mmCIF file of the C-alpha atoms, coordinates in Angstrom:
data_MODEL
# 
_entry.id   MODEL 
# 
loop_
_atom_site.group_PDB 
_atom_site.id 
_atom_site.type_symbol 
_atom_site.label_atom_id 
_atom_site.label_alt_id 
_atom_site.label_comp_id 
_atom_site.label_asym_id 
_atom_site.label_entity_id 
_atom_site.label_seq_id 
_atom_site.pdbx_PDB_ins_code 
_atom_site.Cartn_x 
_atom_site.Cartn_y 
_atom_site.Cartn_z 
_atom_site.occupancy 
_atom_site.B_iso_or_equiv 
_atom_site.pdbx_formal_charge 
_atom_site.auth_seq_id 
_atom_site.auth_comp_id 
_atom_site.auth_asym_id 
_atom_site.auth_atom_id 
_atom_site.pdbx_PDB_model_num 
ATOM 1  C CA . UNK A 1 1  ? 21.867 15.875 9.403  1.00 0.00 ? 1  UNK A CA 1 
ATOM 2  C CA . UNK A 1 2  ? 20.427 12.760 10.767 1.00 0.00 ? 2  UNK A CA 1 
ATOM 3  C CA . UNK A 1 3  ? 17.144 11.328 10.492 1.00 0.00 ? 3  UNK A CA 1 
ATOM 4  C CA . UNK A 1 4  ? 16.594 11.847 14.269 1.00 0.00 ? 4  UNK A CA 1 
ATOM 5  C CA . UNK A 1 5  ? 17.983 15.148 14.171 1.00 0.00 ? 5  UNK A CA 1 
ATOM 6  C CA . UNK A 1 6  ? 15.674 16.125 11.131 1.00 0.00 ? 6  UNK A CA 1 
ATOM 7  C CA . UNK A 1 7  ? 12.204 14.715 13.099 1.00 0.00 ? 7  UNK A CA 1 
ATOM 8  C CA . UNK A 1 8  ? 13.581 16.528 16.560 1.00 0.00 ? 8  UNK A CA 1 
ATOM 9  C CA . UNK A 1 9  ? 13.407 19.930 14.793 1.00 0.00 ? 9  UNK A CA 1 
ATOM 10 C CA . UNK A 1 10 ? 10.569 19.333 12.988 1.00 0.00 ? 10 UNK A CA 1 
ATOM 11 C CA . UNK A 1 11 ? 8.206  18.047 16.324 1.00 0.00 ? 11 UNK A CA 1 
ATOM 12 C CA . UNK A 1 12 ? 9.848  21.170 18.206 1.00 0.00 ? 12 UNK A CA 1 
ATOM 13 C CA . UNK A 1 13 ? 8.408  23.490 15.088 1.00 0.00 ? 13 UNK A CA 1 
ATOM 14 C CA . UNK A 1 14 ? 5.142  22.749 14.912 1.00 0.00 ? 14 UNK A CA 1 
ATOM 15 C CA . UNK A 1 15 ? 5.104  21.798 18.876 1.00 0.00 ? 15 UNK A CA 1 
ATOM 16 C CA . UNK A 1 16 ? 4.543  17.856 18.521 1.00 0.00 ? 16 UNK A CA 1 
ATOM 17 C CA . UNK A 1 17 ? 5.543  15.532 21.232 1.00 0.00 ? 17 UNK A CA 1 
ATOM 18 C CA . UNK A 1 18 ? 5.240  11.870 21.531 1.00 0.00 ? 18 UNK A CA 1 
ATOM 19 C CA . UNK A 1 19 ? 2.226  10.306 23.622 1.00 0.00 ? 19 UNK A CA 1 
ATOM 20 C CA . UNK A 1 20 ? 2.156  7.528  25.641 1.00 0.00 ? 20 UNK A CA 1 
ATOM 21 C CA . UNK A 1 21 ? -1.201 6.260  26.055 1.00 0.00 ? 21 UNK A CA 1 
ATOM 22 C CA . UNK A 1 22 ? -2.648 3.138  25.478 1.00 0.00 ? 22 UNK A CA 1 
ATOM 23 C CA . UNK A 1 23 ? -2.471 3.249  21.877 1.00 0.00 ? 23 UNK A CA 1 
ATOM 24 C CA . UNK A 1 24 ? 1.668  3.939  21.975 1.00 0.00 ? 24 UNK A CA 1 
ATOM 25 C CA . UNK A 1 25 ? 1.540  1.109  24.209 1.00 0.00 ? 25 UNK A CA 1 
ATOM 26 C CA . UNK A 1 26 ? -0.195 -1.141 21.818 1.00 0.00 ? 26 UNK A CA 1 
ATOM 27 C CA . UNK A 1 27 ? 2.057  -0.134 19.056 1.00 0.00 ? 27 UNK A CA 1 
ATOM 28 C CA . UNK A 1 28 ? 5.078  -0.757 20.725 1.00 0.00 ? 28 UNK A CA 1 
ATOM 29 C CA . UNK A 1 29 ? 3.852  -4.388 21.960 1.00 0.00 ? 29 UNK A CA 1 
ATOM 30 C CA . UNK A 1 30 ? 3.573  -5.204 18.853 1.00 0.00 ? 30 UNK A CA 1 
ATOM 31 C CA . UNK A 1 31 ? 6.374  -4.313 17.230 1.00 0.00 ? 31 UNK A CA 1 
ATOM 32 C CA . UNK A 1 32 ? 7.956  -5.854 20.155 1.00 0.00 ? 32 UNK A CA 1 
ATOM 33 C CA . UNK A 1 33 ? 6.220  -9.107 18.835 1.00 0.00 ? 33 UNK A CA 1 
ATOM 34 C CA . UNK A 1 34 ? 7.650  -8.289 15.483 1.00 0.00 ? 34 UNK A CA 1 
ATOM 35 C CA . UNK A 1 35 ? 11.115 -7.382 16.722 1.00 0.00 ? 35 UNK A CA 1 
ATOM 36 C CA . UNK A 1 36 ? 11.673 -4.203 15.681 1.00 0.00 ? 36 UNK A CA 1 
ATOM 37 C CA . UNK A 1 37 ? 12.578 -2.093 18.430 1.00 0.00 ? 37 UNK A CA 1 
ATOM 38 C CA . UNK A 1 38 ? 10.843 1.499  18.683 1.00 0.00 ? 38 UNK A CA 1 
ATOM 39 C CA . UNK A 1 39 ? 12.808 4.607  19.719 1.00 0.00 ? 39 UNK A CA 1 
ATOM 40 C CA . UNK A 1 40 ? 11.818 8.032  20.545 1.00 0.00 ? 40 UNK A CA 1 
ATOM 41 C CA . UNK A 1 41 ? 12.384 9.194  16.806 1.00 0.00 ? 41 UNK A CA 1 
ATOM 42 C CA . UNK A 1 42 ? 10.036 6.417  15.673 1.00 0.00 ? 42 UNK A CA 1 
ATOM 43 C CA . UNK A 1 43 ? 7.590  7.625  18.018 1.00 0.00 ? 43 UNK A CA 1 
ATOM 44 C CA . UNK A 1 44 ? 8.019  11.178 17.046 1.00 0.00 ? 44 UNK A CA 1 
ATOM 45 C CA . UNK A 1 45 ? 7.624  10.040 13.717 1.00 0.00 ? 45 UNK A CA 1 
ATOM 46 C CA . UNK A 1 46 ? 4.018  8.459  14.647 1.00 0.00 ? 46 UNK A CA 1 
ATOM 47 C CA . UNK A 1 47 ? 3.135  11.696 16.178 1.00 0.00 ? 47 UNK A CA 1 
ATOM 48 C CA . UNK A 1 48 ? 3.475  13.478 13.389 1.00 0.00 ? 48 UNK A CA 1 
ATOM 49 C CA . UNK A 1 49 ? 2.007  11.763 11.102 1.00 0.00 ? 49 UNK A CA 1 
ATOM 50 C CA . UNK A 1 50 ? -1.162 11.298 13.717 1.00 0.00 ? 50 UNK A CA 1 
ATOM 51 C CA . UNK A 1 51 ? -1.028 14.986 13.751 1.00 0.00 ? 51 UNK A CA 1 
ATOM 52 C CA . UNK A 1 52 ? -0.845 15.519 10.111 1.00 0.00 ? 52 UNK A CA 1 
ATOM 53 C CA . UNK A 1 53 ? 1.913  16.815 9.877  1.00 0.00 ? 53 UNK A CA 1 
ATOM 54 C CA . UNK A 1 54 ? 3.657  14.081 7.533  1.00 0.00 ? 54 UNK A CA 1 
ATOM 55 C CA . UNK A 1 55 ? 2.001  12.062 4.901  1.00 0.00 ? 55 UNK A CA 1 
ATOM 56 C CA . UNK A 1 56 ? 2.202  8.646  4.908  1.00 0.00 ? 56 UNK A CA 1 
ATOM 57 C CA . UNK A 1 57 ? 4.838  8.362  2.340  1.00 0.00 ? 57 UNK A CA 1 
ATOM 58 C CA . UNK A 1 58 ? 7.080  10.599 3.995  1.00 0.00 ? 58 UNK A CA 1 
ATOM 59 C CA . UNK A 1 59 ? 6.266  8.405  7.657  1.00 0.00 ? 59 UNK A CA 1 
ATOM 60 C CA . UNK A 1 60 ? 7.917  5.406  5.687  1.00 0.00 ? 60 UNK A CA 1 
ATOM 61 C CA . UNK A 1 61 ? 10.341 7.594  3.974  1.00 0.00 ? 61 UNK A CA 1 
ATOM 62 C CA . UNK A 1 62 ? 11.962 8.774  7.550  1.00 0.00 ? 62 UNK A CA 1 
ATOM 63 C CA . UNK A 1 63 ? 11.249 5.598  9.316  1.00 0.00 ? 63 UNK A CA 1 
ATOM 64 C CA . UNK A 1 64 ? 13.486 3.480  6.091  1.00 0.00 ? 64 UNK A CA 1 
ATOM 65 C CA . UNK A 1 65 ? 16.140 6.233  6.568  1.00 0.00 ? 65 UNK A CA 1 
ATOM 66 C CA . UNK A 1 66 ? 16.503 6.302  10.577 1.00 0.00 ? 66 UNK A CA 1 
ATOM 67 C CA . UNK A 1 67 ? 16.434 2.551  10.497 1.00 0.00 ? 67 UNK A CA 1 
ATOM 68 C CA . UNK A 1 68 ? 19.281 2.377  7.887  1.00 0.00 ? 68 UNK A CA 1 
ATOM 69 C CA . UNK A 1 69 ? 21.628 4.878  10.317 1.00 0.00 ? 69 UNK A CA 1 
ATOM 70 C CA . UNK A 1 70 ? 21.577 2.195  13.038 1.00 0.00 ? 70 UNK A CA 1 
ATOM 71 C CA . UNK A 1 71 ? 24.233 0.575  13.553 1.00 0.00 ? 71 UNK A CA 1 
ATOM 72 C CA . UNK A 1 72 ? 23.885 -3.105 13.084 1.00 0.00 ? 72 UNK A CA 1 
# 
């Protein structure tokens, strides 16, 4: 199963969708600035951890393996 796949299921389970509000926005710009390029997984990802659903470590846990998936 993929990382995006894994995150999907798990927002749909415990009813967690991404926001976009100003913070999102803010986060996004600067990543921009950063160049790393968000995606909806990354931003599910963020929601659930703002929700508490995820811990920290397992934020940068999911985040290391859906960025390693990508194709280069």
């Amino acid at each position: 199963m993929t990382v995006a796949r894994e995150v999907l299921e798990l927002s749909e389970q415990h009813g967690v969708v991404d926001r976009n509000g100003y913070p999102e926005w803010l986060a996004d710009q600067l990543c921009r600035i950063e160049g790393i390029e968000g995606d909806e997984t990354m931003e599910l990802i963020a929601a659930l951890g703002r929700d508490g659903i995820l811990t920290s470590l397992e934020m940068t846990d999911l985040t290391l393996r859906h960025i390693r998936e990508q194709p280069e």
